[in-house]
XYZ file of C-alpha atoms in Angstrom:
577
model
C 17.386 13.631 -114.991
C 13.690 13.322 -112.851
C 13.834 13.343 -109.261
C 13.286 10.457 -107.178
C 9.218 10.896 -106.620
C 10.208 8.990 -103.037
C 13.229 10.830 -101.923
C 11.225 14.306 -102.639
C 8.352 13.586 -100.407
C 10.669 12.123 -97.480
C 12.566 15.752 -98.045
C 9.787 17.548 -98.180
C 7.949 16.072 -95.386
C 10.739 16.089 -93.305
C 10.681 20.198 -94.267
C 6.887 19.952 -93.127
C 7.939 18.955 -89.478
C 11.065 20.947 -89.218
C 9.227 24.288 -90.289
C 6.738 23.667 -87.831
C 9.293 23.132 -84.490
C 11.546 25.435 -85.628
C 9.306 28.659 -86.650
C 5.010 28.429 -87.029
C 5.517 26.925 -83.629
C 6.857 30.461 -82.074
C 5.767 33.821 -81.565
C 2.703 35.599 -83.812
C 2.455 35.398 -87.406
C -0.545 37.426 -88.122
C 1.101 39.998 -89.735
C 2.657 37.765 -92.164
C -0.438 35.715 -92.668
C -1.129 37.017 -95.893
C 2.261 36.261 -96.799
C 1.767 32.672 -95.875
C -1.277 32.255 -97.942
C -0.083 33.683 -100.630
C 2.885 31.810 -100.921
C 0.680 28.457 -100.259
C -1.832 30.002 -103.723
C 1.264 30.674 -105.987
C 4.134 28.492 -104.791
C 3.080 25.628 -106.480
C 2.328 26.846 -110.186
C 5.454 28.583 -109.517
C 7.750 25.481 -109.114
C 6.150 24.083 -111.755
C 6.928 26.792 -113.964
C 10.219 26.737 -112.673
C 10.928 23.093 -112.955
C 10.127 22.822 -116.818
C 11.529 26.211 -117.724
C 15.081 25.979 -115.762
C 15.176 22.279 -114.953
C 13.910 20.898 -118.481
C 11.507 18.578 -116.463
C 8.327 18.159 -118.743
C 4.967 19.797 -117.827
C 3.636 16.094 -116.458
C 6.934 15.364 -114.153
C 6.907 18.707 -113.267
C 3.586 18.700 -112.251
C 3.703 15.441 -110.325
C 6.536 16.545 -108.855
C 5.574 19.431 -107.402
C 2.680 17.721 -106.240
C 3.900 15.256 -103.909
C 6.150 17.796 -102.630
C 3.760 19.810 -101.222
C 1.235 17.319 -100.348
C 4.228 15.579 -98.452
C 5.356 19.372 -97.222
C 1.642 20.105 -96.140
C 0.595 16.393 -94.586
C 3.520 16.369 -92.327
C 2.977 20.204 -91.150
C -0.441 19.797 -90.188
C 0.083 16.210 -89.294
C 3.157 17.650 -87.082
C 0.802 20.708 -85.633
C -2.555 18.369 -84.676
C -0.237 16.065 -83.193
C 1.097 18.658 -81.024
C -1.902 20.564 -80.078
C -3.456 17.391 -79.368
C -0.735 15.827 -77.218
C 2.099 18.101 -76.190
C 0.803 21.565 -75.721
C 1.064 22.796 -71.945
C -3.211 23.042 -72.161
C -3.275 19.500 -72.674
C -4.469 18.871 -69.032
C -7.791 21.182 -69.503
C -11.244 19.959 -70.440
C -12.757 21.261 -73.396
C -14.611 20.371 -76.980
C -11.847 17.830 -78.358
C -12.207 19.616 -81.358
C -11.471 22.597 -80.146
C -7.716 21.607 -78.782
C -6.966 21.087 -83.038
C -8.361 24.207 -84.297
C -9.483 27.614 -83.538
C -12.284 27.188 -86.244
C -14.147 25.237 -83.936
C -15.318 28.375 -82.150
C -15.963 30.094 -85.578
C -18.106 27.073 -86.783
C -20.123 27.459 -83.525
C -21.200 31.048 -82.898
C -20.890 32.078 -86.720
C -24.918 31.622 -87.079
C -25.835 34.158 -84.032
C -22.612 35.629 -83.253
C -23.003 34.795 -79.558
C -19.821 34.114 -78.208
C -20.169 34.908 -74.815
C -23.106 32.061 -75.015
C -21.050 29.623 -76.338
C -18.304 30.669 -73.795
C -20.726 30.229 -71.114
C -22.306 26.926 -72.141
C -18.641 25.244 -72.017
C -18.142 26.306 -68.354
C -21.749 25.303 -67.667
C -20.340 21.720 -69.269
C -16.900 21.409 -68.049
C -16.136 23.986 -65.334
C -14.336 26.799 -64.359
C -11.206 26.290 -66.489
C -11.977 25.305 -70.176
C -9.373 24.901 -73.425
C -11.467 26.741 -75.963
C -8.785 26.757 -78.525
C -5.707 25.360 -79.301
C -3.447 27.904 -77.289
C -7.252 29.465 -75.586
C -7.837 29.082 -72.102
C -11.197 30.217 -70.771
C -11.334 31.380 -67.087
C -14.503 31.880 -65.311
C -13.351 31.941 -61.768
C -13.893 34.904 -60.221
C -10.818 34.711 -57.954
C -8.404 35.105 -60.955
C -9.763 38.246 -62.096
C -7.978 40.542 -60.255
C -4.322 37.916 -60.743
C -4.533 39.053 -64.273
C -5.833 42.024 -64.375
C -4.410 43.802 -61.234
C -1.967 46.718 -62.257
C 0.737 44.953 -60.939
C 0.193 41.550 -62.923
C 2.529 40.894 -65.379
C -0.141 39.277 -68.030
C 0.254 41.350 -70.800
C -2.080 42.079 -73.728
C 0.234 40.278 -76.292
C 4.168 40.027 -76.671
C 5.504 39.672 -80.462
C 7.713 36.885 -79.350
C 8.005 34.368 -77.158
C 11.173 32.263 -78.285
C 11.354 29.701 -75.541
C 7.518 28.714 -75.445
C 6.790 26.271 -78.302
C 2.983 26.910 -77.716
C 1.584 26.584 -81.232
C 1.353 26.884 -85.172
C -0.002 30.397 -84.495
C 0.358 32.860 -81.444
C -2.073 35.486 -82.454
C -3.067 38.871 -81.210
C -6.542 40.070 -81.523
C -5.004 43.337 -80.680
C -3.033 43.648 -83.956
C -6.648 43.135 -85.527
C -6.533 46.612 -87.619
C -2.809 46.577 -87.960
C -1.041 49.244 -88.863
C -4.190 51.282 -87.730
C -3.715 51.118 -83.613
C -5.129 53.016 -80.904
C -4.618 53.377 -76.961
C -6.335 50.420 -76.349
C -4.267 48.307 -78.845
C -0.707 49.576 -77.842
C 0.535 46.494 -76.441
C 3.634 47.719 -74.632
C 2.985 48.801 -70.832
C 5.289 51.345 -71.516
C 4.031 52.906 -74.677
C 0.674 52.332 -73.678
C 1.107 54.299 -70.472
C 3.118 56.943 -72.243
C 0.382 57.523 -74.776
C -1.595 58.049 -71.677
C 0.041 60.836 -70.747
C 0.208 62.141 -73.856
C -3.066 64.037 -73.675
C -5.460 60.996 -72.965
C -5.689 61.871 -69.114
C -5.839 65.349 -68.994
C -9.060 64.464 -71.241
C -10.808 63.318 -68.550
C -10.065 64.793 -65.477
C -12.686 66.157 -62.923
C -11.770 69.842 -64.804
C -12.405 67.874 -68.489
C -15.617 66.269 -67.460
C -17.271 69.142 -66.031
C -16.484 71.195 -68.651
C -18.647 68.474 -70.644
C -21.681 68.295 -68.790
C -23.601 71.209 -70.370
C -23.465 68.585 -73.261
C -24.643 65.800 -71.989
C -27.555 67.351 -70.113
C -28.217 69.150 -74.073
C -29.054 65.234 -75.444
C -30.574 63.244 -72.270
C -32.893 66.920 -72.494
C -33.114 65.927 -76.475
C -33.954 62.130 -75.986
C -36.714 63.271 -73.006
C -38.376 65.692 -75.600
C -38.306 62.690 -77.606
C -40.053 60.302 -75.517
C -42.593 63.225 -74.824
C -43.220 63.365 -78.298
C -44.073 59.737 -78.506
C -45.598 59.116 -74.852
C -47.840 56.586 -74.983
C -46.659 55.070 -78.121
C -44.201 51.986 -78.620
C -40.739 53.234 -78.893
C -37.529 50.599 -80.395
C -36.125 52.047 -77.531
C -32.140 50.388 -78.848
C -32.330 52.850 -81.684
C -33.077 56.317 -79.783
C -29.959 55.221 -77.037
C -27.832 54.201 -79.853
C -28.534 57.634 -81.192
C -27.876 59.623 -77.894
C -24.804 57.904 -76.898
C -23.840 58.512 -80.301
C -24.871 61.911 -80.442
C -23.091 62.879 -77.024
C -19.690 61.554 -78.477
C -19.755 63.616 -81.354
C -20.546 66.839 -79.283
C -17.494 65.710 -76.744
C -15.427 65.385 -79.417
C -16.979 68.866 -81.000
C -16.696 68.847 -84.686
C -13.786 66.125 -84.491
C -15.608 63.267 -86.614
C -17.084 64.668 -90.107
C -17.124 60.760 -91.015
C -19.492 59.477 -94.011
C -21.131 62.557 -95.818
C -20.069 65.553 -97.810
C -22.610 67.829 -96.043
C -21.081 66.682 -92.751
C -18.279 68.430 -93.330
C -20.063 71.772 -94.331
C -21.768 71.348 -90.950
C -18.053 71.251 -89.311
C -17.700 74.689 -90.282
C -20.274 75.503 -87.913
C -19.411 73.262 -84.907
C -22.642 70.998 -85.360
C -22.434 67.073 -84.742
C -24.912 64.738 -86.945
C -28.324 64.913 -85.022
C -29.150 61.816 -84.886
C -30.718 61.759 -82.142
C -32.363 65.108 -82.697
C -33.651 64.378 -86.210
C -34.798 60.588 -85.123
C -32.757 59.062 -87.782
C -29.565 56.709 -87.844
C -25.945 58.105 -89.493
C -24.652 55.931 -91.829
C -21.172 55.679 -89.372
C -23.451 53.830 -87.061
C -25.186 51.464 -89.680
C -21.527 50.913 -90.885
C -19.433 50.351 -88.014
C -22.043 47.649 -87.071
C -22.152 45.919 -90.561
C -18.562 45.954 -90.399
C -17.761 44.000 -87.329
C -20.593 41.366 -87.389
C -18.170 39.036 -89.317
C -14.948 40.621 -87.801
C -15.026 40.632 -84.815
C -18.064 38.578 -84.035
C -17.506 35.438 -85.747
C -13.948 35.469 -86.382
C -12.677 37.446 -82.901
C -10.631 34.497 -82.421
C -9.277 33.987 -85.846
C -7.740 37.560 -86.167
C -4.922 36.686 -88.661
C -8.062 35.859 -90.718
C -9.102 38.999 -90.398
C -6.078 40.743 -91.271
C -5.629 37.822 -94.340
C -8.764 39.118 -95.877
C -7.256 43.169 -94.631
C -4.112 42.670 -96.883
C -5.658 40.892 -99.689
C -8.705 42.672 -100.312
C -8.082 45.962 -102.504
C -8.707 49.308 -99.971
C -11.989 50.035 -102.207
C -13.704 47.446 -101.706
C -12.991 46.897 -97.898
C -16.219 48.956 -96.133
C -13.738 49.096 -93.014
C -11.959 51.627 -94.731
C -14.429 53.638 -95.257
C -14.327 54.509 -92.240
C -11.197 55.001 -91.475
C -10.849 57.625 -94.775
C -13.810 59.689 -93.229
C -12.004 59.277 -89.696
C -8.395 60.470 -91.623
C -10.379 63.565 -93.174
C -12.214 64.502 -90.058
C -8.334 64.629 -88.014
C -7.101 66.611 -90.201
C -10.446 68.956 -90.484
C -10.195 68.988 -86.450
C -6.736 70.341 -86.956
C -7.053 72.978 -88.696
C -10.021 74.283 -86.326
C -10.336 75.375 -82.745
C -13.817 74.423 -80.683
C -15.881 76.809 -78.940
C -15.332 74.687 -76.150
C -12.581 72.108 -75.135
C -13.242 68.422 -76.433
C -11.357 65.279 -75.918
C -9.182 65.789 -79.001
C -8.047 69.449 -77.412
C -5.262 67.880 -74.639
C -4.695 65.179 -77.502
C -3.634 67.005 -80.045
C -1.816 70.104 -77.982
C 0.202 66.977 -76.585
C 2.141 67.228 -80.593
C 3.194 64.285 -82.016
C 3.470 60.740 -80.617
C 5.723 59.330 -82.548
C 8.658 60.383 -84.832
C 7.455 59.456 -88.146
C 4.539 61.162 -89.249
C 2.609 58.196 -91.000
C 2.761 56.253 -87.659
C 1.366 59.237 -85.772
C -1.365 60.331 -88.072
C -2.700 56.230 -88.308
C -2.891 56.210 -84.295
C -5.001 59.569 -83.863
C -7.162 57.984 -87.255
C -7.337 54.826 -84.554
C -7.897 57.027 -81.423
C -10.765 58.617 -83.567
C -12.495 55.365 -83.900
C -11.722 54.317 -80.657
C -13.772 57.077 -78.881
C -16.457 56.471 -81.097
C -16.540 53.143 -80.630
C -15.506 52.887 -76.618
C -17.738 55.939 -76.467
C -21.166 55.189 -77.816
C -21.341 51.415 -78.612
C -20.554 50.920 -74.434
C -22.851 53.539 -73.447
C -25.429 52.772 -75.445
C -25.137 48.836 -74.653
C -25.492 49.601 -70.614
C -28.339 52.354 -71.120
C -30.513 49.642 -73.247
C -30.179 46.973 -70.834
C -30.854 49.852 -67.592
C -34.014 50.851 -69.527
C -34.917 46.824 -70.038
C -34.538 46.522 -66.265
C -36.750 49.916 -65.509
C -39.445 47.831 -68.370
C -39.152 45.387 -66.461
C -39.505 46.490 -62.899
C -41.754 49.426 -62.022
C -40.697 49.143 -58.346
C -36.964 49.837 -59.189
C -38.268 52.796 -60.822
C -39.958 54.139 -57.936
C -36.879 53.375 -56.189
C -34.879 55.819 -58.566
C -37.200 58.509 -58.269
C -37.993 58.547 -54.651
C -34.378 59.066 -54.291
C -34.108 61.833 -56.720
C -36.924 63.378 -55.333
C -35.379 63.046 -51.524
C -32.589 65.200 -52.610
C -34.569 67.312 -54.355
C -33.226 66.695 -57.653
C -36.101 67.842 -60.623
C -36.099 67.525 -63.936
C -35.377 71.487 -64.702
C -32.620 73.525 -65.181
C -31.588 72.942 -61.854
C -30.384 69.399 -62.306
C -26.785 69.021 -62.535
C -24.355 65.646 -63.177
C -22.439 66.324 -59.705
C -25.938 66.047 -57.975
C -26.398 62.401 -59.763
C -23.077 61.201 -58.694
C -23.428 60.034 -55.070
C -26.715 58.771 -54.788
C -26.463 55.165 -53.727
C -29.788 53.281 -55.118
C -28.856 54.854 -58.513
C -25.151 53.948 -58.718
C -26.436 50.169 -57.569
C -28.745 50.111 -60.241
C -26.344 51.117 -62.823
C -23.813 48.300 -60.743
C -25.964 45.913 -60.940
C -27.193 46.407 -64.954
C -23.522 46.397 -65.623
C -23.044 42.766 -63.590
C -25.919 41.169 -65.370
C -25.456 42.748 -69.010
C -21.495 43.282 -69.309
C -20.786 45.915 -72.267
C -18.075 43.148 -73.644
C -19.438 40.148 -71.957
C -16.887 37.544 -74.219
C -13.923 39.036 -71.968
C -10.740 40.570 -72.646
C -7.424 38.410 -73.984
C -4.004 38.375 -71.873
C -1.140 36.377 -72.046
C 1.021 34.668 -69.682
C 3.768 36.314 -68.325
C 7.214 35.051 -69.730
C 7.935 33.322 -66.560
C 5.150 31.268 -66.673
C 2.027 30.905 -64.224
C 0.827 28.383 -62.174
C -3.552 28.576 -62.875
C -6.031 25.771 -61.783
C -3.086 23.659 -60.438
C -1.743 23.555 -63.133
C 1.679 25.146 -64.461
C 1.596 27.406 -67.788
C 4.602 28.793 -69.611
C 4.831 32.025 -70.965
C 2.924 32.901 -73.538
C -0.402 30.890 -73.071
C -3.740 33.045 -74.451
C -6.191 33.378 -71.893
C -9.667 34.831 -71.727
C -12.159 36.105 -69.148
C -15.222 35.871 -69.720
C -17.259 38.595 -68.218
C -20.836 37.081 -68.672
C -19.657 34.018 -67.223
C -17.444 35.396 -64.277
C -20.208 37.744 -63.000
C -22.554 35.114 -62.974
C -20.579 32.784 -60.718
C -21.798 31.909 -58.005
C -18.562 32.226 -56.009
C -19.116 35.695 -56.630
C -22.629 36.493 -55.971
C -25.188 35.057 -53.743
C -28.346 34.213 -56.413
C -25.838 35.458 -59.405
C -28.852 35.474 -61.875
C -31.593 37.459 -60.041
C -30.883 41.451 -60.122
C -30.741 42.671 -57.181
C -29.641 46.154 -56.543
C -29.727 46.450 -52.683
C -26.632 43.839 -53.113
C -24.624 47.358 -53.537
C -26.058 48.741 -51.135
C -27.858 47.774 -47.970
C -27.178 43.794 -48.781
C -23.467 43.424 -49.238
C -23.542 40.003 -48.149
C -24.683 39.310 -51.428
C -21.539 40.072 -52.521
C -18.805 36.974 -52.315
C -16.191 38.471 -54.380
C -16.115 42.338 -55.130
C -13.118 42.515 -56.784
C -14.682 40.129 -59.668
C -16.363 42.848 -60.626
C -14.920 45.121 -63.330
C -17.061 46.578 -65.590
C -14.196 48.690 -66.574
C -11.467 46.684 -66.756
C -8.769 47.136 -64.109
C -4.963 48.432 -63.284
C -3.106 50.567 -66.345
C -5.710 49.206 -69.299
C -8.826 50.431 -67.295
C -11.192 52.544 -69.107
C -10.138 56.082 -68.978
C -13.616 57.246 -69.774
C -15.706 55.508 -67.044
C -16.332 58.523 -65.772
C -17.917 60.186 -68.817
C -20.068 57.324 -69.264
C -21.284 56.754 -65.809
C -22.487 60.633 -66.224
C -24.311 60.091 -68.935
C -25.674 56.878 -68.098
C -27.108 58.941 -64.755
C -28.173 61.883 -66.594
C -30.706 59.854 -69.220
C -31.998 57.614 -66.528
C -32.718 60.143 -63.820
C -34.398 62.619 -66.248
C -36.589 60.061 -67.711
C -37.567 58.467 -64.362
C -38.845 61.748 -63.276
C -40.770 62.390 -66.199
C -42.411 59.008 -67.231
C -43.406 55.858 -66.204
C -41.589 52.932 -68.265
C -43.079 49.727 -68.873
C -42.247 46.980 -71.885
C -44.601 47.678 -74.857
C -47.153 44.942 -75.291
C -46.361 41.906 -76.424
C -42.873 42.977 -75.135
C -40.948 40.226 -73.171
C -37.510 41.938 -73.805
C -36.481 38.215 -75.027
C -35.291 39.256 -78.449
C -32.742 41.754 -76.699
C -31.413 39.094 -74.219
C -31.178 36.311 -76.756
C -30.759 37.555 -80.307
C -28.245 40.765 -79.425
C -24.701 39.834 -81.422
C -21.431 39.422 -79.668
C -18.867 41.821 -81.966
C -16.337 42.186 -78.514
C -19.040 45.252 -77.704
C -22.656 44.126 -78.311
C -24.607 44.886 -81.200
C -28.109 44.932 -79.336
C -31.705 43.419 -80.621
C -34.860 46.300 -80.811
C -36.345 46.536 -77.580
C -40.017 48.522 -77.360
C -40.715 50.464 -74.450
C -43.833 52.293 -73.948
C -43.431 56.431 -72.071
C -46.298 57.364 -70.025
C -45.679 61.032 -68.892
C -46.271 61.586 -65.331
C -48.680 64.254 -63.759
C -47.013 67.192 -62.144
C-alpha cells in the first residue's frame, strides 16, 4: 500500500527540526562530518532501493517518495538551523555581516580570492567595532583589554571542549584544532592537562637556557651562511623572502640534526652523515617548503574557519592523492630514521624522545611525534622566517633604524667575527625594541588564535555568553588599537624603550601567545632573529631595491594561520672596514 505523500513530509520534517535541537545543535561534529555527507550522497538512492526491493513500492513511488522525504527532512533542518542562528543564538546581540550570523561560508566566500583573513577581520572592526559576530557561533574581539581575560594562564577559555551538552549554540561546534585529526601535536592537544603533561614530557627540557646554548654554534653557522650570501650578491637585487625562508628553514633542520629526511631519497643518504638540506647554502628551495605552502593555501587559508571541511575532503580523499600526506609519510620515515640514530650533538628531538612513550598505544604515540615533527618545522621556520622578512622590510625601509642597530652593536663592542656570541645580542635594548616593534606591526599569525568559553559562561562586551561560544583574537587588529598604542600604525621603536608612554596597554601585546599555550620556542627564535639582523647590519647597508615599495609584501602576503609572505627585493651594499 503507498504512503501518504503528506503524512511523510510532516514526519519527516518534523525529524528535520527534532535532529537539529536534539543533536547538530550540540557539541563538535567534525570528526563525523564525513559521515554526515556521506550519508546525505547515498541515503537517498539507498531508500529507494530499499523501498522497491523490500517494500514492493514501484521505482516512480519510490522515487517520489523518497524525495519529499528528504526535501521535507532537509527544508525543515536548515530552515530550523537559519532560524536559530538568526534569532536565538546567544551572539544575536553583536553587529556583524547579516550574512555572516547564517553561515560560516560567508568568510570563505570573502577572503578565498587573496587569502587575507586578517584583512577581512580587520575591515569588520574598522565597520562595526570592537566586538563583531563573524560567524554563526564566531565572535571577533579586537579589544585589547580582553587579551590577557582569555589568554592569561589562569583563564579558563579553553582551546576546544568535545562537548558542551547544556549550550545549544549551533548546527556545528567545530575545532580548528582537530584540523589534521588523528595526526595531533603539542599545540593541538586540547586538554590543559595533557597538553601540560606532554610538556613535560621532553618539550621543556628542549629549550632550556642549557638546550639553547648548546644550539647557538648552529645558528651563528647559517646567519654566517646567509651573510656570505648577501656578500656574494652585494649590490645586486636580492627576493630577500626566499633567502630567510631558506635560513629559518635551514636552522630548524640543523636543531633538529638529521631528524627530518622529508621529500627525497638522497635526503636520507645525507642522514647518514648528519647533514640537513642546504637550502640556504646551495640558494635553492626544498620541495618540503614549496609543499607545505601549496598545501595550506586552501586549508588553512581559505577554509581556517570551515575545518570540518577540511577534514570532509581528509576522510574522503584516497591517502595518494592527498599532497598533505606526503608530508606526513616523509615526516613518519624521518622519526623513525631519527630513532635509530644518535646526533653528534643534542637536538630538540633528544629530551623528546629519551622522555619514551606518550601514550599507551603505539599508533597514537608514533602519529603525535609524526605531528610534533611538523610542528617544529612549521612553528620553527614559517614564524621565523615571517618576523625576519618584515625586520629586513623595516631596515629597507629606514636607514636611520639601521644606524640605530649598529651604533649599539658597535657600543658594546660586538663585531661581526668569531667573537660574536647570541648571549651578547640578548640584552641590548634598541635591538629587542626593534624586533618588539616588527612583531606589533607584522604579527607572525595576525588572524588570531580560537578559544572557547568557559562552561560557566562569560560575561564580554556587556553582554552574557554561555559556555561554549568560539571566539577569536585578532592579532593584526588588537595591536593596532589604539587603546593600546599611542599612533598604533607608525613604527616606532623608542615606544619600548625610552617612550613607554606610547604604550597604553602592554599586556595586549603577545607575540607569543600567553599562560600554558605560550610558545615554548620564543627563545630560539628571538636568537636567531638577533643573530641574522645584527650580523648583516654590521656588514651592509640595506635599502629596498629600485622600484621597490615593499607594497606587494604588505598587501599580497596570504593568511594560512602563519603567513605565506610576497617576494620582497632588497639591495646589500657592503660596508668599508
Amino acid at each position: 500500500m503507498a504512503a501518504p505523500i503528506g503524512l511523510v513530509a510532516s514526519v519527516s520534517a518534523t525529524a528535520g527540526v527534532v535532529s537539529h535541537l536534539s543533536y547538530f545543535i550540540h557539541g563538535e561534529h567534525m570528526l563525523t562530518a564525513y559521515k554526515l555527507v556521506i550519508l546525505a550522497l547515498f541515503g537517498p538512492p539507498t531508500a529507494v532501493a530499499l523501498l522497491t526491493t523490500v517494500a514492493g513500492f514501484s521505482l516512480s513511488h519510490a522515487t517520489k517518495l523518497t524525495s519529499v522525504s528528504y526535501g521535507a527532512y532537509m527544508t525543515a533542518l536548515f530552515t530550523s538551523i537559519l532560524i536559530y542562528r538568526a534569532f536565538f543564538h546567544p551572539l544575536r546581540h553583536f553587529s556583524g555581516p547579516k550574512l555572516a550570523r547564517l553561515s560560516q561560508f560567508y568568510h570563505f566566500f570573502h577572503v578565498r580570492a587573496k587569502v587575507d583573513n586578517y584583512r577581512h577581520l580587520d575591515r569588520l572592526h574598522e565597520k562595526y567595532g570592537e566586538y563583531v559576530r563573524v560567524g554563526p557561533n564566531l565572535l571577533s574581539i579586537s579589544d585589547p583589554d580582553l587579551i590577557e581575560v582569555i589568554f592569561h594562564p589562569q583563564s579558563n577559555f579553553t582551546k576546544a571542549d568535545c562537548w558542551f551538552p547544556f549550550s545549544p549554540l549551533c548546527c556545528r561546534l567545530l575545532s580548528w584544532y582537530d584540523i589534521s585529526n588523528p595526526l595531533l601535536n603539542l599545540v593541538q592537544l586540547r586538554d590543559r592537562s595533557e597538553h601540560d603533561r606532554r610538556r613535560r614530557h621532553g618539550w621543556d627540557l628542549a629549550f632550556t637556557t642549557k638546550a639553547l646554548r648548546s644550539y647557538d654554534s648552529r645558528v651563528i653557522k647559517y646567519a654566517d651562511q646567509f651573510v656570505a650570501q648577501m656578500q656574494r650578491r652585494a649590490g645586486e637585487n636580492v627576493n630577500i623572502t626566499n633567502w630567510l625562508e631558506w635560513y629559518a628553514f635551514d636552522v630548524m633542520v640543523c636543531s633538529l640534526e638529521s631528524f627530518i629526511p622529508l621529500l627525497a631519497p638522497e635526503a636520507l643518504s645525507d642522514l647518514a652523515f648528519g647533514r640537513s638540506f642546504k637550502a640556504l647554502e646551495n640558494g635553492k628551495s626544498h620541495i618540503y617548503i614549496d609543499t607545505m605552502h601549496k598545501t595550506s593555501v586552501l586549508p588553512l587559508g581559505c577554509l581556517g574557519t570551515l575545518p570540518w571541511v577540511i577534514q570532509t575532503i581528509a576522510d574522503l580523499v584516497p591517502t595518494r592523492l592527498n599532497p598533505f600526506m606526503t608530508l606526513v609519510r616523509y615526516s613518519d620515515e624521518c622519526i623513525e630514521e631519527r630513532k635509530q640514530r644518535t646526533p653528534t650533538e643534542p637536538d630538540i628531538m633528544t629530551p623528546i624522545l629519551a622522555a619514551g612513550p606518550f601514550y599507551e598505544d603505539p599508533k597514537a604515540d608514533a602519529l603525535l611525534l609524526v605531528g610534533d615533527a611538523r610542528l617544529i618545522i612549521i612553528a620553527g621556520s614559517d614564524t621565523s622566517a615571517s618576523t625576519l622578512i618584515h625586520c629586513f622590510y623595516e631596515l629597507g625601509r629606514d636607514a636611520d633604524v639601521v644606524r640605530k642597530i649598529r651604533d649599539e652593536l658597535q657600543q658594546h663592542g660586538i663585531r661581526n667575527d668569531e667573537t660574536l656570541s647570541i648571549p651578547q645580542l640578548q640584552y641590548l635594548g634598541y635591538l629587542n625594541a626593534f624586533i618588539n616593534e616588527t612583531l606589533r606591526m607584522h604579527p607572525t599569525n595576525p588572524g588570531g588564535l580560537f578559544r572557547l568559553t568557559p562552561q560557566g559562561g562569560v560575561k564580554i562586551g556587556g553582554h552574557y555568553l554561555p559556555g561554549g561560544v568560539k571566539v577569536v583574537n585578532p592579532h593584526y587588529s588588537v595591536l593596532r588599537s589604539p587603546k593600546a598604542f599611542v599612533s598604533p600604525n607608525e613604527f616606532i621603536p623608542e615606544r619600548w624603550t625610552t617612550r613607554p608612554e606610547l604604550i597604553l596597554n602592554k599586556k595586549a601585546f603577545c607575540p607569543f601567545s600567553q599562560g600554558r599555550y605560550a610558545c615554548i620556542g620564543r627563545n630560539l627564535a628571538l636568537n636567531e632573529l638577533r643573530a641574522v639582523i645584527s650580523k648583516s647590519v654590521l656588514e651592509f647597508d640595506i635599502n629596498f631595491a629600485p622600484g621597490e615599495t615593499g607594497r606587494a609584501l604588505l598587501e599580497e602576503s596570504r593568511d594560512i594561520f602563519t603567513m605565506s609572505l610576497a617576494k620582497l627585493e632588497l639591495r646589500f651594499t657592503r660596508r668599508s672596514k
